[in-house]
Coordinates of C-alpha atoms in Angstrom, one line a residue:
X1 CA 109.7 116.3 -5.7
X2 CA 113.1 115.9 -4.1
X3 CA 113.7 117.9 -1.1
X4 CA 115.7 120.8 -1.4
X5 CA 118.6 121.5 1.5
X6 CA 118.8 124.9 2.5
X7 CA 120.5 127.3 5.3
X8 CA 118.1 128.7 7.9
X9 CA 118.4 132.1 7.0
X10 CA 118.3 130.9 3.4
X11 CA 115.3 129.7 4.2
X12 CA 114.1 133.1 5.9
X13 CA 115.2 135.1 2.9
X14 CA 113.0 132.9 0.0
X15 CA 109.8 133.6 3.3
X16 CA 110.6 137.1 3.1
X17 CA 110.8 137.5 -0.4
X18 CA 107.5 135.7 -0.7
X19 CA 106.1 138.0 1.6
X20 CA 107.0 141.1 -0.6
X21 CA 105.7 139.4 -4.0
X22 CA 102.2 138.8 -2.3
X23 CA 101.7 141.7 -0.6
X24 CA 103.3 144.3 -1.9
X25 CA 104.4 143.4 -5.7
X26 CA 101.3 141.2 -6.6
X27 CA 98.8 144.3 -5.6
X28 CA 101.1 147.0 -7.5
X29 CA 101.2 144.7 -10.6
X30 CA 97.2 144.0 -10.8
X31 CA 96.9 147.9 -10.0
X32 CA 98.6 148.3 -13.1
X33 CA 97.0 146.0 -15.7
X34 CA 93.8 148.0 -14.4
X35 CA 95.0 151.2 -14.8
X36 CA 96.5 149.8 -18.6
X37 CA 92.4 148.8 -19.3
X38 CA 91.5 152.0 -18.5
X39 CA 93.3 153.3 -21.0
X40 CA 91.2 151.8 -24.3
X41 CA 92.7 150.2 -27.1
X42 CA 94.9 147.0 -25.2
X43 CA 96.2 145.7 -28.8
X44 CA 98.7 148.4 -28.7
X45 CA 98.8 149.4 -25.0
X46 CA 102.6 148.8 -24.3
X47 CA 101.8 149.8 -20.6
X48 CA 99.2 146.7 -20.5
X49 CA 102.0 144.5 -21.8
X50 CA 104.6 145.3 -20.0
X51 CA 102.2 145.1 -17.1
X52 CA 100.8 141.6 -18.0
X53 CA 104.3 140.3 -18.2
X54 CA 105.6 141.5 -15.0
X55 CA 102.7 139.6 -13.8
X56 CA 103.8 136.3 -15.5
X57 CA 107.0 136.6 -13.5
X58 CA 105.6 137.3 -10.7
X59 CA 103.3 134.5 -10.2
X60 CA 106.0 132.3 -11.8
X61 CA 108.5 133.6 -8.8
X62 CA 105.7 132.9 -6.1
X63 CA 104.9 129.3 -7.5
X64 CA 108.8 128.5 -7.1
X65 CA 109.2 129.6 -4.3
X66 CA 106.2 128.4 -2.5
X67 CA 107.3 124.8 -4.2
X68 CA 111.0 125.4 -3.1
X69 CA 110.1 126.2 0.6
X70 CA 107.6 123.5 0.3
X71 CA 110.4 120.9 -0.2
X72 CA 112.8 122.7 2.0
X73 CA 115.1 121.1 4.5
X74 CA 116.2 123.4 6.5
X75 CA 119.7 122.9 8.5
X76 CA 120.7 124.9 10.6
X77 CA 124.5 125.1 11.1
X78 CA 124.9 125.9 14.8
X79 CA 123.3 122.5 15.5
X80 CA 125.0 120.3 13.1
X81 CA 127.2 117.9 14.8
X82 CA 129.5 116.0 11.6
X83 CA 132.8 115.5 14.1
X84 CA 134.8 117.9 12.4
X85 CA 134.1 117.0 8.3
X86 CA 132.8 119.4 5.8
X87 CA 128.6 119.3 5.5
X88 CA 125.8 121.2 4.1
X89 CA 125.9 124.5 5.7
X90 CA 129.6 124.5 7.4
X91 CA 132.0 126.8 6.9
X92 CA 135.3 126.2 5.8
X93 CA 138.4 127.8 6.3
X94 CA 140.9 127.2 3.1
X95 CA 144.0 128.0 2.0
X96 CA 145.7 127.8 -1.6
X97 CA 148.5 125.9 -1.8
X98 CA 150.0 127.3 -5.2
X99 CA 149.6 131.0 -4.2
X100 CA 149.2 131.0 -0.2
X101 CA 146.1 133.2 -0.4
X102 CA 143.5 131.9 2.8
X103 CA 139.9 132.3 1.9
X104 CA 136.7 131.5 3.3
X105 CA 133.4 129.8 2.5
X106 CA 130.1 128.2 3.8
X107 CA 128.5 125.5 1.5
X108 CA 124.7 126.7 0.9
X109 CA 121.6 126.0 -1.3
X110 CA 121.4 126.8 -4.7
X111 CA 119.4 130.0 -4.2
X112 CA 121.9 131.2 -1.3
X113 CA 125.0 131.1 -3.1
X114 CA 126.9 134.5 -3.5
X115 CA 130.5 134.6 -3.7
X116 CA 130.2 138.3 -2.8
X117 CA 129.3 136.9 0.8
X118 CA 131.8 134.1 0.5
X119 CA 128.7 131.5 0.1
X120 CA 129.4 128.8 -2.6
X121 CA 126.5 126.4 -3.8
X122 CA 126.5 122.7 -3.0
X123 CA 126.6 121.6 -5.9
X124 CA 129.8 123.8 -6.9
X125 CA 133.0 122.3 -8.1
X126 CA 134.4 123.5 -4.7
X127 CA 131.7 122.4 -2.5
X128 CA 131.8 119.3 -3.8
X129 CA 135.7 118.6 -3.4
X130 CA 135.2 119.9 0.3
X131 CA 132.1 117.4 1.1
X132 CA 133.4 114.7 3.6
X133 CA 136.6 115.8 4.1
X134 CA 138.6 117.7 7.7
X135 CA 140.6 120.1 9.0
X136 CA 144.1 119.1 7.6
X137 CA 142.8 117.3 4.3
X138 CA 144.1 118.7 0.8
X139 CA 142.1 118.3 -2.0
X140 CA 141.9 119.0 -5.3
X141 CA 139.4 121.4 -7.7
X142 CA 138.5 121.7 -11.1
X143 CA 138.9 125.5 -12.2
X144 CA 138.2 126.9 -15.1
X145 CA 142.1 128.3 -15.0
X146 CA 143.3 124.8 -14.1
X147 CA 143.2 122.3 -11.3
X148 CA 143.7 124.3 -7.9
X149 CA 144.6 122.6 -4.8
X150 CA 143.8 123.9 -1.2
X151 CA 144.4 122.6 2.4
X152 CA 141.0 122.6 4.9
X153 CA 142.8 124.8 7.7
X154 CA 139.3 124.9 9.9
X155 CA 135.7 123.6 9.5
X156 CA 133.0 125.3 11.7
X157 CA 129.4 124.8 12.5
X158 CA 128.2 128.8 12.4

């Protein structure tokens, strides 16, 4: 398995979640197939099936994650040193050069990725236009509304 990149506290949220299915939603789940046998009749206990599903997921979830943070490399930002280009867990300052608008973004792993937070995935159109280049460059990105162009104001290692 390749490795897979991934911020620090990326790396801290997949632990903590982890930590939740194992002790907390694994117990409730296995707590509630046994209260489902209890019951009689499982060939038409919807409770028993709902319950044996939500344990599928569950141990599904825990084996990707465990595999995920097995193959994890974790980078932490505040000790990158890439002289000013655009890496794996930098943030970016950009600014649209059709319509002015400055906006913000730090390049993360798959599972981190949230525009709400201003997090794009590195392996987005985006993030991959912005991958190598510096402060100054313009560069060019395939959106789904057109091509978009946007000048690197600032790169930062936060």
């Amino acid at each position: 398995m390749s490795t897979v990149p991934m911020t620090k506290r990326g790396a801290e949220l997949l632990k903590e979640e982890l930590q939740r299915l194992k002790s907390k939603d694994r117990p409730e789940v296995i707590n509630a197939i046994a209260e489902a046998r209890a019951q009689g009749d499982l060939s038409e206990n919807a409770e028993y099936e709902s319950a044996k599903e939500r344990q599928a997921f569950i141990e599904g979830r825990i084996a990707d994650l465990e595999g995920k943070l097995g193959a994890a490399q974790v980078v932490d930002p505040t000790e990158l040193s890439a002289e000013g280009r655009v890496v794996f867990a930098s943030t970016v300052d950009l600014e649209n050069l059709d319509s002015g608008e400055k906006v913000t973004y730090q390049i993360v792993g798959l599972d981190e990725a949230d525009i709400k937070e201003a997090k794009v995935s590195v392996t987005s159109p985006i993030a991959r236009a912005l991958i190598g280049k510096s402060a100054g460059d313009v560069v060019a990105v395939e959106a789904p509304s057109g091509v978009k162009e946007y000048e690197i104001l600032e790169v930062r290692y936060v």
